[in-house]
Structures are given as C-alpha cells and as structure tokens.
Coordinates of C-alpha atoms and ligand atoms in Angstrom, one line a residue:
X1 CA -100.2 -13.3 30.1
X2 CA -98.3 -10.7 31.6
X3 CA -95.8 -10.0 29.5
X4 CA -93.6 -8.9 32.9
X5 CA -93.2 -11.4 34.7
X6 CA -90.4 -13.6 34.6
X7 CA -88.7 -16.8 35.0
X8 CA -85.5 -18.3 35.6
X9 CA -83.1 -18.1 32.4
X10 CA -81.4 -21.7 33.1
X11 CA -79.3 -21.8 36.2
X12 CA -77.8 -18.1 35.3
X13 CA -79.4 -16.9 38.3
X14 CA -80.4 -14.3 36.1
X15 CA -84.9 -13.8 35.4
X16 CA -86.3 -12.5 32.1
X17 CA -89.1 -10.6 31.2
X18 CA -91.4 -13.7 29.0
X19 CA -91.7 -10.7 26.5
X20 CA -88.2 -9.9 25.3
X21 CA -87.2 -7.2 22.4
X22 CA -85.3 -8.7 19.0
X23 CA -82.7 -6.1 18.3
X24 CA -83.0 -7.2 14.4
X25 CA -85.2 -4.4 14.0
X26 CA -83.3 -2.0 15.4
X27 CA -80.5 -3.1 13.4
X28 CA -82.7 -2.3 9.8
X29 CA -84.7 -5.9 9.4
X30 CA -86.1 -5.4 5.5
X31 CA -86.5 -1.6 6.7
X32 CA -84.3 1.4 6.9
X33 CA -85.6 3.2 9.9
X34 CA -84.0 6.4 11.8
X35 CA -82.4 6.5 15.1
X36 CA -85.4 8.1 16.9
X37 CA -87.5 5.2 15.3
X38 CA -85.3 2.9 16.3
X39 CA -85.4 4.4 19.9
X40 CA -89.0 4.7 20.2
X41 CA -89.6 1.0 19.7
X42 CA -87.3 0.4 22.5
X43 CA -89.3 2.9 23.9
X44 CA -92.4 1.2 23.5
X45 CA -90.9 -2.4 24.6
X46 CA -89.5 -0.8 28.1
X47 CA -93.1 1.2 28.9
X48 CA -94.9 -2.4 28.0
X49 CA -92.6 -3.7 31.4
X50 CA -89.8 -5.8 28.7
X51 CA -86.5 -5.7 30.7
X52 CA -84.9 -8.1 28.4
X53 CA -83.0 -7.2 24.9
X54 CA -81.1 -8.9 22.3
X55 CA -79.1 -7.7 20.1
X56 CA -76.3 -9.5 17.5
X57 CA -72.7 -7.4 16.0
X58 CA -74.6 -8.9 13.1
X59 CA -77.6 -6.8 13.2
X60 CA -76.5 -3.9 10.9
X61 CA -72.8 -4.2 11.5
X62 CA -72.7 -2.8 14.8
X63 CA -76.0 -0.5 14.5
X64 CA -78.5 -2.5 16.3
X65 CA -76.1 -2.2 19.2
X66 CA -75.0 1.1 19.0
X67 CA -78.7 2.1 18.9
X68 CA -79.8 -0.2 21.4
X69 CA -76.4 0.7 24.0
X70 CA -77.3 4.7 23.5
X71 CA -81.0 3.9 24.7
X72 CA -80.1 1.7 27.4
X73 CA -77.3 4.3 28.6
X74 CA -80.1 5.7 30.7
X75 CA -80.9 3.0 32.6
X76 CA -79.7 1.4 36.1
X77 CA -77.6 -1.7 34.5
X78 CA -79.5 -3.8 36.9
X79 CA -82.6 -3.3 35.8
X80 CA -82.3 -5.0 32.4
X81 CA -80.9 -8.2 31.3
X82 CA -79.0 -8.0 27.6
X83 CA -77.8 -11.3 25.3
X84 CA -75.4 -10.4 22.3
X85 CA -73.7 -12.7 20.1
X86 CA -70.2 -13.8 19.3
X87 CA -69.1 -15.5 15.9
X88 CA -68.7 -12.9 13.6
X89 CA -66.2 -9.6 13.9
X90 CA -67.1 -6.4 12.4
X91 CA -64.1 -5.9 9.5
X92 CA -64.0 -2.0 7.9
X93 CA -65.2 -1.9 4.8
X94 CA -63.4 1.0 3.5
X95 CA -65.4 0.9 -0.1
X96 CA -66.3 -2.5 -0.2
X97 CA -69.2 -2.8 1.7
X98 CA -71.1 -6.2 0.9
X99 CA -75.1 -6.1 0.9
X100 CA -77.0 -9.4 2.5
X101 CA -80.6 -8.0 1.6
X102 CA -81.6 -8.7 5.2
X103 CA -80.0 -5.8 7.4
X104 CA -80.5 -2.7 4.8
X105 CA -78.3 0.2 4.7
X106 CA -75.7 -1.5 6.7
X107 CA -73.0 0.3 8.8
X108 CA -69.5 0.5 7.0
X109 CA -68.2 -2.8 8.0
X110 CA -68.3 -6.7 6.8
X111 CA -68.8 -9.4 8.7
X112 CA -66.2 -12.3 9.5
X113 CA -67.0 -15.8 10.8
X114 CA -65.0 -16.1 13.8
X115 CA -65.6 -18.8 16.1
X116 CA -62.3 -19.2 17.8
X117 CA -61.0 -18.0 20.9
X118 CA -59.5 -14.7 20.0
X119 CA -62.4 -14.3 17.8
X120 CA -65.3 -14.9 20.7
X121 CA -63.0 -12.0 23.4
X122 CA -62.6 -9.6 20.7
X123 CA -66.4 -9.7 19.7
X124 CA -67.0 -9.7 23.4
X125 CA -65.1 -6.5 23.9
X126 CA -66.4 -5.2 20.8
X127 CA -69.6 -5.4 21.5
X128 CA -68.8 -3.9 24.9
X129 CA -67.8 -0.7 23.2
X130 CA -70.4 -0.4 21.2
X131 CA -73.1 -0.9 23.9
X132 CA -71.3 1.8 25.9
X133 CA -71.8 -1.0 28.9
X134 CA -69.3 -2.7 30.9
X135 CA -71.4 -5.9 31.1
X136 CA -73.3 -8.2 28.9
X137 CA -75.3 -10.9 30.3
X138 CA -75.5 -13.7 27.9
X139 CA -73.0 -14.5 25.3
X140 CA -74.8 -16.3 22.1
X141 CA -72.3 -18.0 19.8
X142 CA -74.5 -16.7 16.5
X143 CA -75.0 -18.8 13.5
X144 CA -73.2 -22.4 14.2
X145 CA -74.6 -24.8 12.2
X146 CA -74.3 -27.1 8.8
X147 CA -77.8 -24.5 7.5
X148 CA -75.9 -21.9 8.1
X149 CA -72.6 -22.7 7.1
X150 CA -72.7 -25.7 4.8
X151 CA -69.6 -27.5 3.4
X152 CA -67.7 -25.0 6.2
X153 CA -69.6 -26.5 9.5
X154 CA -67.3 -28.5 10.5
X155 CA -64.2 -25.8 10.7
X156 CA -66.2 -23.4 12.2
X157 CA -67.4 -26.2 14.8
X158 CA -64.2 -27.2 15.3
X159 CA -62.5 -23.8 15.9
X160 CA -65.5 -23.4 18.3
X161 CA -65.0 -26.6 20.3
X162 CA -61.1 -26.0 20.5
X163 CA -61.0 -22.3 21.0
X164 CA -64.5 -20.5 21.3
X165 CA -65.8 -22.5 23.9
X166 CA -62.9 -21.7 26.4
X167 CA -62.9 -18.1 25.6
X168 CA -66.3 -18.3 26.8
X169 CA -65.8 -20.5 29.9
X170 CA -63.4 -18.0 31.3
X171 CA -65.9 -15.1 30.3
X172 CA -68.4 -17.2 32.3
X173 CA -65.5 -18.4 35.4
X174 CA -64.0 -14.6 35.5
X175 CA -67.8 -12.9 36.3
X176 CA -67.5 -10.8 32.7
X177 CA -70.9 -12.5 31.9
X178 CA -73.8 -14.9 33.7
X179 CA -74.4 -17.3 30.7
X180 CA -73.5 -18.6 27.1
X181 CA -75.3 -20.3 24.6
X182 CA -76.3 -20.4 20.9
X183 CA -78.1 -18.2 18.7
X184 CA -79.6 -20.5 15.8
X185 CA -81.8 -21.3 13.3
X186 CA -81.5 -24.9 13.9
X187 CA -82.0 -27.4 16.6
X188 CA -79.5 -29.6 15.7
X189 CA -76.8 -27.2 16.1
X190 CA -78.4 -26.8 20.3
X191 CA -78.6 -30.6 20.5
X192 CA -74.6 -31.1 19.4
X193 CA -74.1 -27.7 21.8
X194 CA -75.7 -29.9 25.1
X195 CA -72.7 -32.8 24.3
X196 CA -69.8 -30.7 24.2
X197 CA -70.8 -27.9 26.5
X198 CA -72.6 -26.3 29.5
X199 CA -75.0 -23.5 28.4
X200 CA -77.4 -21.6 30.1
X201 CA -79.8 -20.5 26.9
X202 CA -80.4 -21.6 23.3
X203 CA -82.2 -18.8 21.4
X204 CA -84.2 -20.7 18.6
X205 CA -85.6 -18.9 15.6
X206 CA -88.1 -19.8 13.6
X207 CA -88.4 -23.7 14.6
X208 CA -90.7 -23.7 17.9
X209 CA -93.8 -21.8 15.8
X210 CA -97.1 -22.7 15.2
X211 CA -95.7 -23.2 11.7
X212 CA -93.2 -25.2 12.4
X213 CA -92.0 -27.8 15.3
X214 CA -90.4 -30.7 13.4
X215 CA -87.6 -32.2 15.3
X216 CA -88.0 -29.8 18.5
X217 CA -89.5 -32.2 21.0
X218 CA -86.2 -34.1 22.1
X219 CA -84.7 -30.5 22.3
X220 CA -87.1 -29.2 24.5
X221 CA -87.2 -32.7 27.0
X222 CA -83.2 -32.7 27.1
X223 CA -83.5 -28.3 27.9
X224 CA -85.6 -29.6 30.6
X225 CA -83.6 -32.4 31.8
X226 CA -80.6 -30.1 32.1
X227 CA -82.1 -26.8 33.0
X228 CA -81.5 -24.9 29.9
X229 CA -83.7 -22.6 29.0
X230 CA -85.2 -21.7 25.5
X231 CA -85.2 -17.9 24.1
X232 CA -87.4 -18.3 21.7
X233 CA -87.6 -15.7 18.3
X234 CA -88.9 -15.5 14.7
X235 CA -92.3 -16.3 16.3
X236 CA -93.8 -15.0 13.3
X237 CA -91.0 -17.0 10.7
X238 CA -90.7 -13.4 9.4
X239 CA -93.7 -12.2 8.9
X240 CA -96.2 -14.9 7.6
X241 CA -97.6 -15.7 11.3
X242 CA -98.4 -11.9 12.0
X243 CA -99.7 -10.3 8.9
X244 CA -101.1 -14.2 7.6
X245 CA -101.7 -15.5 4.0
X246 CA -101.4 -12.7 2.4
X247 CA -99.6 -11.7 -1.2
X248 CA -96.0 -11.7 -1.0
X249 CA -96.6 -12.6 2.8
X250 CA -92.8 -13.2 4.4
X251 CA -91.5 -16.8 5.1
X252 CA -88.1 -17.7 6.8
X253 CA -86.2 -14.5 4.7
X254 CA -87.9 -14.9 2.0
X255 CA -91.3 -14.9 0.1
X256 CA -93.6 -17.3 1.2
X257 CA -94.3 -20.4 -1.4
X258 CA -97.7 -21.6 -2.3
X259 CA -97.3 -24.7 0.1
X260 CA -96.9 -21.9 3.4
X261 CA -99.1 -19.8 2.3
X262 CA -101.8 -22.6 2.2
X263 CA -100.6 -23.8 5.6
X264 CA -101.1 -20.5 7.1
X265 CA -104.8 -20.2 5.5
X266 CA -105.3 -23.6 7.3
X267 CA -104.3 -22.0 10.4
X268 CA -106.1 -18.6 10.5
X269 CA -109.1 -20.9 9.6
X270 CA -109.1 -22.7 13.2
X271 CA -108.0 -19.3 14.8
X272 CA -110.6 -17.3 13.4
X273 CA -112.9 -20.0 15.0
X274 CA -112.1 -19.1 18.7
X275 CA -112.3 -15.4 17.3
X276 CA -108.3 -15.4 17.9
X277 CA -105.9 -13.3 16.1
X278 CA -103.6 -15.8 14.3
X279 CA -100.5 -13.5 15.9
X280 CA -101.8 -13.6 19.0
X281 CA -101.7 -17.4 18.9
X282 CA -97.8 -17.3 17.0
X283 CA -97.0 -15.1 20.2
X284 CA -98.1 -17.7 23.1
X285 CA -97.4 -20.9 21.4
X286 CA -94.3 -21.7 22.5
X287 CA -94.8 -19.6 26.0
X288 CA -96.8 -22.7 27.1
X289 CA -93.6 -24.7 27.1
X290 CA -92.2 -24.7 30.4
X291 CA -88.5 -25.2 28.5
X292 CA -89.1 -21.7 27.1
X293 CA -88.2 -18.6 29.5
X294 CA -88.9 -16.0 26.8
X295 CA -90.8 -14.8 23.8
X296 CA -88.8 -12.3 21.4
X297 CA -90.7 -9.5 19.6
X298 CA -89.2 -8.8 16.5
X299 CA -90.3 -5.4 15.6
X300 CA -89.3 -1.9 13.5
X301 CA -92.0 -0.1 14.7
X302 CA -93.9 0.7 17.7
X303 CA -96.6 -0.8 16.0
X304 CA -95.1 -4.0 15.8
X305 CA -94.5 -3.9 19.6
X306 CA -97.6 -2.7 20.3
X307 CA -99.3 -5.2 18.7
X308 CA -97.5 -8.4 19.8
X309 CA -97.7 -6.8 23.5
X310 CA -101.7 -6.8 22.8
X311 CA -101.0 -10.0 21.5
X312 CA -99.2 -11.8 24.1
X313 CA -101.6 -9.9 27.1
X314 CA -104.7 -11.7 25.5
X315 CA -106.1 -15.2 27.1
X316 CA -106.3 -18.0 24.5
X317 CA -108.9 -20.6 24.9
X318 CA -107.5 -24.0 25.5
X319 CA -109.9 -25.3 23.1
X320 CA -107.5 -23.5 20.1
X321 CA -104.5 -25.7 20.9
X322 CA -106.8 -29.1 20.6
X323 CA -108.6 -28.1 17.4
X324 CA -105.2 -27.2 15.9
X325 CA -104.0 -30.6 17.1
X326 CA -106.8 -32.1 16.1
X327 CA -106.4 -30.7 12.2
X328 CA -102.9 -31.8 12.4
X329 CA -101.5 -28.7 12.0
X330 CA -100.0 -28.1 15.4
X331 CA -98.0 -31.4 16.9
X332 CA -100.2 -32.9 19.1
X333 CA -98.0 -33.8 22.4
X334 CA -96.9 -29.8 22.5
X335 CA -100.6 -28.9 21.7
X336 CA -101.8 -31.1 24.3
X337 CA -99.1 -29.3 26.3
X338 CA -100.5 -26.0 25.6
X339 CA -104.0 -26.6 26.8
X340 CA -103.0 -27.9 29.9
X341 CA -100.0 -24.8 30.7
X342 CA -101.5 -22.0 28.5
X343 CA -98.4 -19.8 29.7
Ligands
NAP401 N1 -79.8 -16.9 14.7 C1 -80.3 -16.1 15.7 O1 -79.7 -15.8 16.7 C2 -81.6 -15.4 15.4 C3 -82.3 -15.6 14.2 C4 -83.5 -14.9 14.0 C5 -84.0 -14.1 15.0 N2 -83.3 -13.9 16.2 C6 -83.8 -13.0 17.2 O2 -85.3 -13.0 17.2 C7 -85.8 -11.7 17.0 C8 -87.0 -11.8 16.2 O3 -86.9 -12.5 15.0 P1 -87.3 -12.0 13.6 O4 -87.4 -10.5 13.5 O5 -86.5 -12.7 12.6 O6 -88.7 -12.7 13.3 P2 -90.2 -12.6 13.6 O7 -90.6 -12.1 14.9 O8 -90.7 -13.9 13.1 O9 -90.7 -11.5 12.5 C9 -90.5 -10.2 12.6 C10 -91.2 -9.5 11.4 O10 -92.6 -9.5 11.7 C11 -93.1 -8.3 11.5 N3 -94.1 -8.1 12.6 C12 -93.9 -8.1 13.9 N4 -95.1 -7.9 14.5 C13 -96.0 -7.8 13.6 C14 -97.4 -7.6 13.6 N5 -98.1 -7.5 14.8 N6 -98.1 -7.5 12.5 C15 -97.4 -7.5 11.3 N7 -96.1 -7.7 11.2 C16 -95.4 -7.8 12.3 C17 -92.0 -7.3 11.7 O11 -92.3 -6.2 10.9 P3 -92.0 -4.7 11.2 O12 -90.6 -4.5 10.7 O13 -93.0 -4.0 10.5 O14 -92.1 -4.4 12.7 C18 -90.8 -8.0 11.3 O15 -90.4 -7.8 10.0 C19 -84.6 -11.0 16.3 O16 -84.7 -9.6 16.4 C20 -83.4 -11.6 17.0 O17 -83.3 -10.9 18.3 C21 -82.1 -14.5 16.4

C-alpha cells in the first residue's frame, strides 16, 4: 500500500492520507517522552507522506495538542487534515492533579465530561488555542458510550443529543469545521450516533482488529450505506498485535490475560506461514474495508512509526486472509473481503 494516498473522508469533501498519526503518543501513552521526541515522531509520520493527525484535549491534558499544534505551526494549513475531540474540558488542577495510568506525567489539569453545548464550543475554542490553528477539521465527540460511562450514559447522551449535537451542527453550518463524529471504543455508541445524527467519521478503537470484529459488520454495511467513513485506531489493541504473545504483552489498557495471549499465538502461527509479520497484517486488516478511509499509527517513537510505515507499505498475500478465516480466527465475510480488496 502506499501509505499516501487517500480517499474521501465521508462526504466532508475533505481526503486523508490511509496512514494517519494517533496523537496518544504524543500526549505520553504508558511513556513519558520529551518534546523533541515527541516532535521527531511527527517528524517521522510527515517524511513517510502522513498528512493526517489526531489528537484528543484528553491526550495528556492538553499536551498532545500543544506538541502536536507547535509541530504543525510550520506547515501550510492546507496541506494537512487534523480531527480533535470534544467531551471533556481541561479543569486546573492547582494541587490536585488526578493520575489515570494511561497518559503519564499529565499537564496540570483534570478532565471534565462535558457533552453539552457550551461544553462541545468551549472545547472547540480550547483546543483552537492550544493547536495555535484557527481551524480544525473534524470534531470527534470523545468517549460516548455505556463502556465508557456506565450507570452515567444516559446523561451524558442526553446532554449530547439536546445540546452537543447543535453546538456541533452550527460548527459544521458556520464553516468552523468540515465534519463531526465519534471517537469510541464501541460500536454501539456509532450505531445509536447514525439515528440521531449526520456524521461524516467514526473513529473506532480497538474493535475492527484482527483480534477482534464482533458486532462490527452491520456497522460497517450501514457506514457504507450512508457514506460515513471509518478512522480506524488501536490496530494493535495496545500493543499485543505489534510486539505479539509475548510476557506481559499489552491488551486493551491493560495486561493481556491467558485467553489473548493464546489467541494471538494462534494468529502469529498462520502469519508466520505466509512469512508475514503479525503487525504488518494488524496494520492492513481493516484497510481492506472499503468503509475504512484510514489507518491510525499509534506510536511514541520513531520506531514505532517506522515500523508500522514498513508495515503498512508491504503486500500481503491473499492467501493470509483465507487461512485466517479458515482457522476461525478472522470473521469469514470481512476475510473473504480482504482477499478480494487487499487495500
Ligand atoms: N476513543 C478514541 O477516540 C480512541 C481510543 C483509542 C485510540 N484512539 C486513536 O488511535 C490512536 C492509536 O491507538 P492506540 O495507541 O491506543 O493503539 P495501538 O495502535 O493499538 O497501540 C499503540 C501501542 O503499540 C505500540 N506499537 C506501535 N507500533 C509498534 C511496533 N511496530 N512494535 C511494537 N509496538 C508498537 C506503541 O508503542 P510505543 O509507545 O513504543 O510506540 C503503543 O504503545 C491513538 O493515538 C488515538 O489517536 C482513539
């Protein structure tokens, strides 16, 4: 694949690069790194031809975009295309700073769920400041959702549905920004989204991966259906897909139980027979869905992005997807899918 070329990101108008940069990284992702490191991946993602970024308030409080806005400074704003998120606000912490094990060595704020109308403007202008841009392309409302929120989905939904939403219609109506969407975990959560809205873009995490597709099909048929296009991240559910079964390999957040683990062996085992990385494979699995404009890289180091670039740049026989169907350990309609569009 060349991971520069584009497609259409749902009827935005707007085309993104099929590799795209996560911004979780640069916001600390289980690893402190320093501003230069943080620019040098983005380095590393722009040289490989990437002109697409995204980046969440979430992501370190604020320094995933600040780092990310400082890079991007130097660049014509037409040349890239950048999605944020909207549904928490950045509150100072002024001594109280609460950890979440995820984003280390947060920036001095906490984070709010916010999902109403003032909240989605003033996260919009927030993150305007802290990008140093005067535009943002795609507004992702972050986090909706009964996994994420439990017993308090249905407030948060509501003060979505009866506030949120509007705020980002009249982003959308006024020209502030091309697109909205989600930014989940969870495919219900983009299923309920396509009933009471219009979006352009679901990003997806974790749940279209060679590891996992349960409950994505009618997703994907309905994106089609209504030209919505799938971002698709945690390609790697972590980790687990990229560095494989190994100790205290990383699963969804956390460390990976004996059931993936043995999943992922199964996996490496077919992959290794077509003398194909298991990452490279995680990389253009979802890729040969034609629901799916982009692939993000999540990645701390220019390692990382070098190595998923390699990854995604590689041909894949189509014989990988049938065996893996075959084994039952890829869904066999998507498979099928694969070996007839490899991307
Ligand atoms: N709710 C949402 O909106 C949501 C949720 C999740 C993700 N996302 C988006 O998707 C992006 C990617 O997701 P993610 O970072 O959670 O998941 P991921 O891509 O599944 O995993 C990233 C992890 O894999 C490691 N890795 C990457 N390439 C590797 C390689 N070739 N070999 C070994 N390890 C490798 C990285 O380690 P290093 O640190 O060593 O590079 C990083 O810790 C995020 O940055 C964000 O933009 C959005």
């Amino acid at each position: 694949m060349d991971v520069s070329s584009t497609r259409p990101l749902g009827r935005s108008g707007l085309k993104v690069t099929i590799a795209s940069l996560g911004g979780g990284g640069l916001g600390n992702f289980f690893r402190v790194i320093d501003d230069a490191s943080a620019a040098s991946v983005v380095d590393a993602a722009w040289g490989a031809g990437i002109r697409y970024y995204d980046t969440a308030p979430f992501y370190g409080r604020g320094r995933s975009e600040r780092r990310l806005g400082a890079w991007l400074d130097h660049k014509s704003r037409d040349s890239f295309v950048l999605s944020t998120k909207v549904g928490r606000l950045m509150a100072p912490a002024r001594g109280d700073l609460e950890e979440d094990g995820i984003f280390l060595d947060p920036s001095p704020f906490n984070s709010i769920y916010d999902y109403s109308y003032d909240g989605v403007m003033r996260s919009h202008e927030a993150s305007l400041q802290r990008l140093g841009l005067d535009r943002i392309d795609i507004l992702l409302v972050h986090d909706i959702g009964e996994m994420m929120h439990g017993d308090d989905a249905p407030g948060h939904l509501h003060a979505l549905k009866t506030g949120g939403m509007k705020a980002l219609e009249e982003l959308r109506s006024a020209g502030a920004i091309a697109g909205y969407g989600l930014g989940v975990n969870e495919v219900a959560a983009c299923l309920d989204c396509l009933d009471y809205g219009d979006p352009t873009a679901f990003l997806l995490a974790g749940r279209l991966t060679l590891l996992e597709q349960n409950g994505v099909k009618p997703l994907l048929a309905k994106c089609l259906e209504r030209q919505v296009s799938l971002i698709v991240g945690g390609v790697f559910n972590s980790g687990i897909l990229a560095t494989g079964a190994v100790p205290g390999a990383r699963y969804n957040y956390a460390e990976a139980d004996e059931a993936a683990l043995a999943q992922v062996r199964k996996l490496e085992t077919v992959c290794a027979a077509h003398d194909v990385p298991l990452s490279h494979a995680a990389l253009q699995f979802p890729l040969t869905h034609p629901a799916v404009a982009s692939v993000l890289i999540g990645a701390g180091t220019v390692s990382s992005v070098d190595r998923s670039i390699a990854g995604l740049s590689t041909a894949i026989p189509d014989a990988l997807w049938r065996d893996l169907a075959d084994q039952g350990l890829v869904d066999a309609e998507l498979a099928a899918a694969a070996a007839q569009h490899p991307g």
